[in-house]
Short mmCIF file of C-alpha atoms and ligand atoms in Angstrom, two decimals:
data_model
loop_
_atom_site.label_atom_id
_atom_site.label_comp_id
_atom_site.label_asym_id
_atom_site.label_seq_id
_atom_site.Cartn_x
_atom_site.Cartn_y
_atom_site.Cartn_z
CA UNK E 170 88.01 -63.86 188.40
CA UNK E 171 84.48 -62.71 187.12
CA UNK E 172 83.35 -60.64 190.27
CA UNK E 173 85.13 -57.47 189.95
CA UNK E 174 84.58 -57.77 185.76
CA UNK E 175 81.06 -57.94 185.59
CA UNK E 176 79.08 -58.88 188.76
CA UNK E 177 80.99 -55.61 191.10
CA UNK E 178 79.87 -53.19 188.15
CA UNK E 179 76.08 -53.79 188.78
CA UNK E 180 76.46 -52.47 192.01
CA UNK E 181 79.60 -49.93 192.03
CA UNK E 182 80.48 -47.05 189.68
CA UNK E 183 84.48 -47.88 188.29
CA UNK E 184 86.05 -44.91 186.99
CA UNK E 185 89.51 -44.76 185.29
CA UNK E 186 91.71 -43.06 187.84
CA UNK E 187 93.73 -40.07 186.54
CA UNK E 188 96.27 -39.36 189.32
CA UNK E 189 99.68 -40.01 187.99
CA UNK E 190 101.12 -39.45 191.81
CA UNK E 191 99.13 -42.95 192.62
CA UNK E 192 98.77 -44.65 189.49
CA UNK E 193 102.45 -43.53 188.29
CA UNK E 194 104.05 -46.21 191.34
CA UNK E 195 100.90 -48.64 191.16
CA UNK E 196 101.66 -49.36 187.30
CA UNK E 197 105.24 -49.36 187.81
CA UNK E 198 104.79 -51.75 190.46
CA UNK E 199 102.35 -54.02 188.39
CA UNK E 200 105.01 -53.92 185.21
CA UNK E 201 107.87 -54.89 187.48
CA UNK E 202 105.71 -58.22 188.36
CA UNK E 203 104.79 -58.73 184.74
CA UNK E 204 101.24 -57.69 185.15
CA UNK E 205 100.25 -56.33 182.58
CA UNK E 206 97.48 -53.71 183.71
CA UNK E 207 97.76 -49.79 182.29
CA UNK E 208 95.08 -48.64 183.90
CA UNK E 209 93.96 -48.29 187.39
CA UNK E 210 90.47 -48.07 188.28
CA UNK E 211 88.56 -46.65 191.56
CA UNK E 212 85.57 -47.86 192.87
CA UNK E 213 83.40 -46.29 195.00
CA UNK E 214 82.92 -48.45 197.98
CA UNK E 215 81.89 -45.45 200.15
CA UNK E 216 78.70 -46.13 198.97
CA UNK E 217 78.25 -49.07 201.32
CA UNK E 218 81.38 -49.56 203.68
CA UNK E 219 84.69 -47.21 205.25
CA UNK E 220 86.40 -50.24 204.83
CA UNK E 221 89.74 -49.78 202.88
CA UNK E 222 90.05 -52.69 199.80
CA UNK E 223 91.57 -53.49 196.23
CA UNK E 224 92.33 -56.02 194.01
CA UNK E 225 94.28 -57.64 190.83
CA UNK E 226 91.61 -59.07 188.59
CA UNK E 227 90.08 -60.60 185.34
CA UNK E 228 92.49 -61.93 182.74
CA UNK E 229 93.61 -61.21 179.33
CA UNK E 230 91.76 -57.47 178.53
CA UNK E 231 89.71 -57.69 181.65
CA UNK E 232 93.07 -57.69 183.75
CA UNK E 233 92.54 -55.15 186.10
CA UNK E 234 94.11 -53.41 188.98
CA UNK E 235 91.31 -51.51 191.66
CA UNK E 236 91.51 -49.42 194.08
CA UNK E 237 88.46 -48.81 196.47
CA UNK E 238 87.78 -44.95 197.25
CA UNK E 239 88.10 -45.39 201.12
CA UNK E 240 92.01 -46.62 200.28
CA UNK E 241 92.26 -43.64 197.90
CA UNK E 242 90.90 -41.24 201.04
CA UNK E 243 92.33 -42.50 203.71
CA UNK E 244 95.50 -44.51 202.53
CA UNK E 245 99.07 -42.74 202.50
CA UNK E 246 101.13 -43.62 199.36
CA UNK E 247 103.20 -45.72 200.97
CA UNK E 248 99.73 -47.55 202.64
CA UNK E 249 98.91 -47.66 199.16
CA UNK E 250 101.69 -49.21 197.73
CA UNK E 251 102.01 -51.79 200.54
CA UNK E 252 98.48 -52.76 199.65
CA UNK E 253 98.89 -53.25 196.12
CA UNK E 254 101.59 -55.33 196.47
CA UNK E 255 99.31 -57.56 198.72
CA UNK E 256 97.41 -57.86 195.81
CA UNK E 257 99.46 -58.58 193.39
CA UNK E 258 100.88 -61.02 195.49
CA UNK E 259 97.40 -62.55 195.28
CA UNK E 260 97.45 -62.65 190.87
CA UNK E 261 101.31 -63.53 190.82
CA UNK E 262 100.74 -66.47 193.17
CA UNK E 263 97.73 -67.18 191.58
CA UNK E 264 95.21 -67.97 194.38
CA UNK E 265 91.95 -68.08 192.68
CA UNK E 266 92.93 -70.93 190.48
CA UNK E 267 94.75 -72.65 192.79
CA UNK E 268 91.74 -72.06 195.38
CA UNK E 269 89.24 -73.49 192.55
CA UNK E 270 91.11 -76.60 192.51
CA UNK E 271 91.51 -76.96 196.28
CA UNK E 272 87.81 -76.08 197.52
CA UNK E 273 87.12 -78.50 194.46
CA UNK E 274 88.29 -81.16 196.16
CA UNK E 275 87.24 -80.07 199.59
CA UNK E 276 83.57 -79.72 197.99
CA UNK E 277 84.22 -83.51 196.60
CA UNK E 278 84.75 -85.26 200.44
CA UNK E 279 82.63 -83.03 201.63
CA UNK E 280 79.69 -84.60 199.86
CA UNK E 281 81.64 -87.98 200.18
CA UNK E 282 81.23 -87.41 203.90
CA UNK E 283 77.91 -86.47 203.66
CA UNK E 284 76.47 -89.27 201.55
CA UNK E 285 78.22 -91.84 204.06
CA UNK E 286 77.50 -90.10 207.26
CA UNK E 287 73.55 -90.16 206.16
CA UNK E 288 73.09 -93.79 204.56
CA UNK E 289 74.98 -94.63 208.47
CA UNK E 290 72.65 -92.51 210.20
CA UNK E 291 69.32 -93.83 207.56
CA UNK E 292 70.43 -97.82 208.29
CA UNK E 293 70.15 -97.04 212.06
CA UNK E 294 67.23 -94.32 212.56
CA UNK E 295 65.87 -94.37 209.10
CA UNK E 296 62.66 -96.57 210.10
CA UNK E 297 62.44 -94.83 213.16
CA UNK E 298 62.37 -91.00 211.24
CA UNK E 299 60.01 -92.67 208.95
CA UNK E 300 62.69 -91.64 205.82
CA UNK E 301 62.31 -94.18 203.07
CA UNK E 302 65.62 -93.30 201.81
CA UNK E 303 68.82 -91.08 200.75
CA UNK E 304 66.18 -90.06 197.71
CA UNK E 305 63.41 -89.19 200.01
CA UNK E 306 62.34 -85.36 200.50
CA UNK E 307 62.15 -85.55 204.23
CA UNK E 308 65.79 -86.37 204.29
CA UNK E 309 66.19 -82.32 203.92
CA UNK E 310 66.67 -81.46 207.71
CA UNK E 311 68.89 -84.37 208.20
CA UNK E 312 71.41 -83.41 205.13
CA UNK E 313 70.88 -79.20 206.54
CA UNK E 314 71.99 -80.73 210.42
CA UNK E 315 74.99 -82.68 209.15
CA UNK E 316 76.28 -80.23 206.45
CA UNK E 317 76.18 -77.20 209.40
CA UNK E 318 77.91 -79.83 211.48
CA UNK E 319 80.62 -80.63 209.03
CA UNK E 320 80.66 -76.88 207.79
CA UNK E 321 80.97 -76.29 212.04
CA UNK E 322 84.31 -78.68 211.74
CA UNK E 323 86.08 -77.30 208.99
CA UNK E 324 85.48 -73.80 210.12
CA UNK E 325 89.15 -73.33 211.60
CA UNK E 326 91.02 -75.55 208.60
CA UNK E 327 88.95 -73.11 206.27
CA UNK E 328 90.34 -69.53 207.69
CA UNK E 329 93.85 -71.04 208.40
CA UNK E 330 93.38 -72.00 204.58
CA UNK E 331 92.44 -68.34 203.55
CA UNK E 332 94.53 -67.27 206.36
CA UNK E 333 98.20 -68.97 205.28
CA UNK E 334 97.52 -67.41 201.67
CA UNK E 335 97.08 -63.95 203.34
CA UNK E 336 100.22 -64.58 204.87
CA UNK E 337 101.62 -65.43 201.65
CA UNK E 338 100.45 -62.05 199.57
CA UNK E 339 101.60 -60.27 202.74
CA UNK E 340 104.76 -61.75 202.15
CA UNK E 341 105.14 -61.05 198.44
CA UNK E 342 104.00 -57.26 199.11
CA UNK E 343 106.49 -56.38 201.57
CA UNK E 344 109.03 -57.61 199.35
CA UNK E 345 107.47 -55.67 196.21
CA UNK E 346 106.31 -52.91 197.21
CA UNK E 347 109.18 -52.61 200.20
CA UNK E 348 106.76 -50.35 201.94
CA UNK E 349 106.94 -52.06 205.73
CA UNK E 350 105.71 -48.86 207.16
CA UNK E 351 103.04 -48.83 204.84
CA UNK E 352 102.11 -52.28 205.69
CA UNK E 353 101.82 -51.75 209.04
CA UNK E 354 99.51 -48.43 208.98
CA UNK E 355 97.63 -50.88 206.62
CA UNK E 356 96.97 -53.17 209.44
CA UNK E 357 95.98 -50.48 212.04
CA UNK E 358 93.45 -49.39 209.71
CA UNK E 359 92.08 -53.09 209.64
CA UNK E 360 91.98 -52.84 213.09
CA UNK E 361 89.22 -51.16 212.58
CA UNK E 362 86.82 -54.28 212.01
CA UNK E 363 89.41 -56.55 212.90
CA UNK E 364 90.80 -57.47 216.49
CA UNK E 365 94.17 -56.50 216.54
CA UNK E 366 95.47 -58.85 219.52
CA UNK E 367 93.70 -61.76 219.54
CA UNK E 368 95.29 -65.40 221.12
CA UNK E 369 96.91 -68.23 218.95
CA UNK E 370 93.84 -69.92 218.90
CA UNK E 371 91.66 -67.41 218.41
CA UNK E 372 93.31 -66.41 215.50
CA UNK E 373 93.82 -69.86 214.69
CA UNK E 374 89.92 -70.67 214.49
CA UNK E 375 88.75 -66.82 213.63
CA UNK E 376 91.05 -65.25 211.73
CA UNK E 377 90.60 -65.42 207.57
CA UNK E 378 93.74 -62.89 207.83
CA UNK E 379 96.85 -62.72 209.76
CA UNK E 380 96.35 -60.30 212.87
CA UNK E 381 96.83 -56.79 212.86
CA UNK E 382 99.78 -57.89 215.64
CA UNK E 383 101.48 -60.52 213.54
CA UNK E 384 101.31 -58.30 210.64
CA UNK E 385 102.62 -55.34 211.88
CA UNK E 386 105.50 -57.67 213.83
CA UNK E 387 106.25 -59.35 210.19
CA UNK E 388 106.23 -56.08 208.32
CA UNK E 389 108.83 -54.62 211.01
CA UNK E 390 111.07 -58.07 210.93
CA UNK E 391 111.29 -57.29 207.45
CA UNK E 392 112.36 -53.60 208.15
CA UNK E 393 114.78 -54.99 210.87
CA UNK E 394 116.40 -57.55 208.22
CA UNK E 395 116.27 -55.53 204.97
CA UNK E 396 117.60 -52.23 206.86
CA UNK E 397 120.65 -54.71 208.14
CA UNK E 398 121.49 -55.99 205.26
CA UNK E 399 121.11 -52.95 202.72
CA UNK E 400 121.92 -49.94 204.58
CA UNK E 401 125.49 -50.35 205.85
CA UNK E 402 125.87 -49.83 209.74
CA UNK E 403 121.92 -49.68 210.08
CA UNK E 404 120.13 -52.30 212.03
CA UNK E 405 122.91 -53.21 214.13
ZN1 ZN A 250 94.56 -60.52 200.58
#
């Protein structure tokens, strides 16, 4: 909510982009899913990566829609469009909030966890280790070695987290923007950092996004279903 309003600024230059051929559809796009954004910016994200991002940000008169200047390069219009309705998908669904509250409670056990899991592990080694207590300083490497273990645990239950909301925004994009070809020259150009192929449980533990695979195979479902059942004697 507050990185791409005033923490992204200090290291990226935003300018107001003036290119009614991509902004024209972007804003259309953003006003058919009530968001109410009349500008879009571009950042320029060359500076440090070739990797192709955007986003829907801030709130009230920081609301925001951004593209990054490796999307504006490389991206078709349809890639474009497919994109930003990922990322509305992301503001209409409302992740972040919805996140805050989740990893607020994840945060909560976790320290639950950790407070048990070291008074257990003081009442049985704490003599030993020479640790007077839960409020002694040498307890640091104990609370570092179970925090990396639990953090080691949750790993795959934290990208499938990430992972099914992805799916989500991937959802509401294709549906938006109706750009499944778009979508799925999206995903090759992921591929570029991202394994397209990997196994189930690969992806399972790995993956903070859906594949570049299961992406491209939803995107073309959708084509496959929406051609059926809106262009008569397509599909069939
Ligand atoms: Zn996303």
């Amino acid at each position: 909510m507050f990185g791409p309003v005033f923490v992204f600024p200090i290291f990226n230059k935003f300018t107001v982009l003036d290119d009614p051929r991509i902004t024209r559809p972007i804003l259309s796009l953003a006003r058919a899913n009530g968001i109410a954004a009349d500008k879009v910016y571009d950042m320029d994200a060359s500076r440090q990566t070739t990797r192709m991002s955007a986003n829907v940000s801030g709130f009230g008169s920081t609301m925001r829609i951004t593209l990054n200047d490796n999307l504006l390069r490389r991206g078709s219009p349809e890639e474009i469009q497919a994109v930003m309705g990922h990322e509305m998908g992301h503001y209409v669904l409302h992740h972040i909030a919805k996140d805050l509250l989740y990893f607020s409670v994840v945060i909560l056990i976790f320290f639950g966890l950790l407070r048990w899991s070291l008074e257990r592990a003081l009442a049985r080694w704490g003599e030993r280790w020479q640790i007077q207590g839960i409020g002694d300083v040498a307890v640091l490497p104990l609370v570092l070695l179970l925090a990396s273990l639990f953090a080691f645990v949750y790993t795959p239950f934290f990208n499938t987290h990430i992972r099914t909301n992805e799916y989500e925004a991937d959802m509401y994009g294709l549906n938006a923007s109706r750009q499944p070809d778009g979508f799925a020259r999206a995903a090759i150009h992921l591929g570029e950092y991202r394994k397209m192929s990997p196994s189930p449980a690969e992806e399972w533990i790995f993956f903070d996004h859906p594949s570049g695979r299961n992406r491209i195979k939803a995107a073309m479902r959708w084509k496959a279903e929406s051609l059926s059942r809106f262009v008569p004697g397509a599909g069939q």
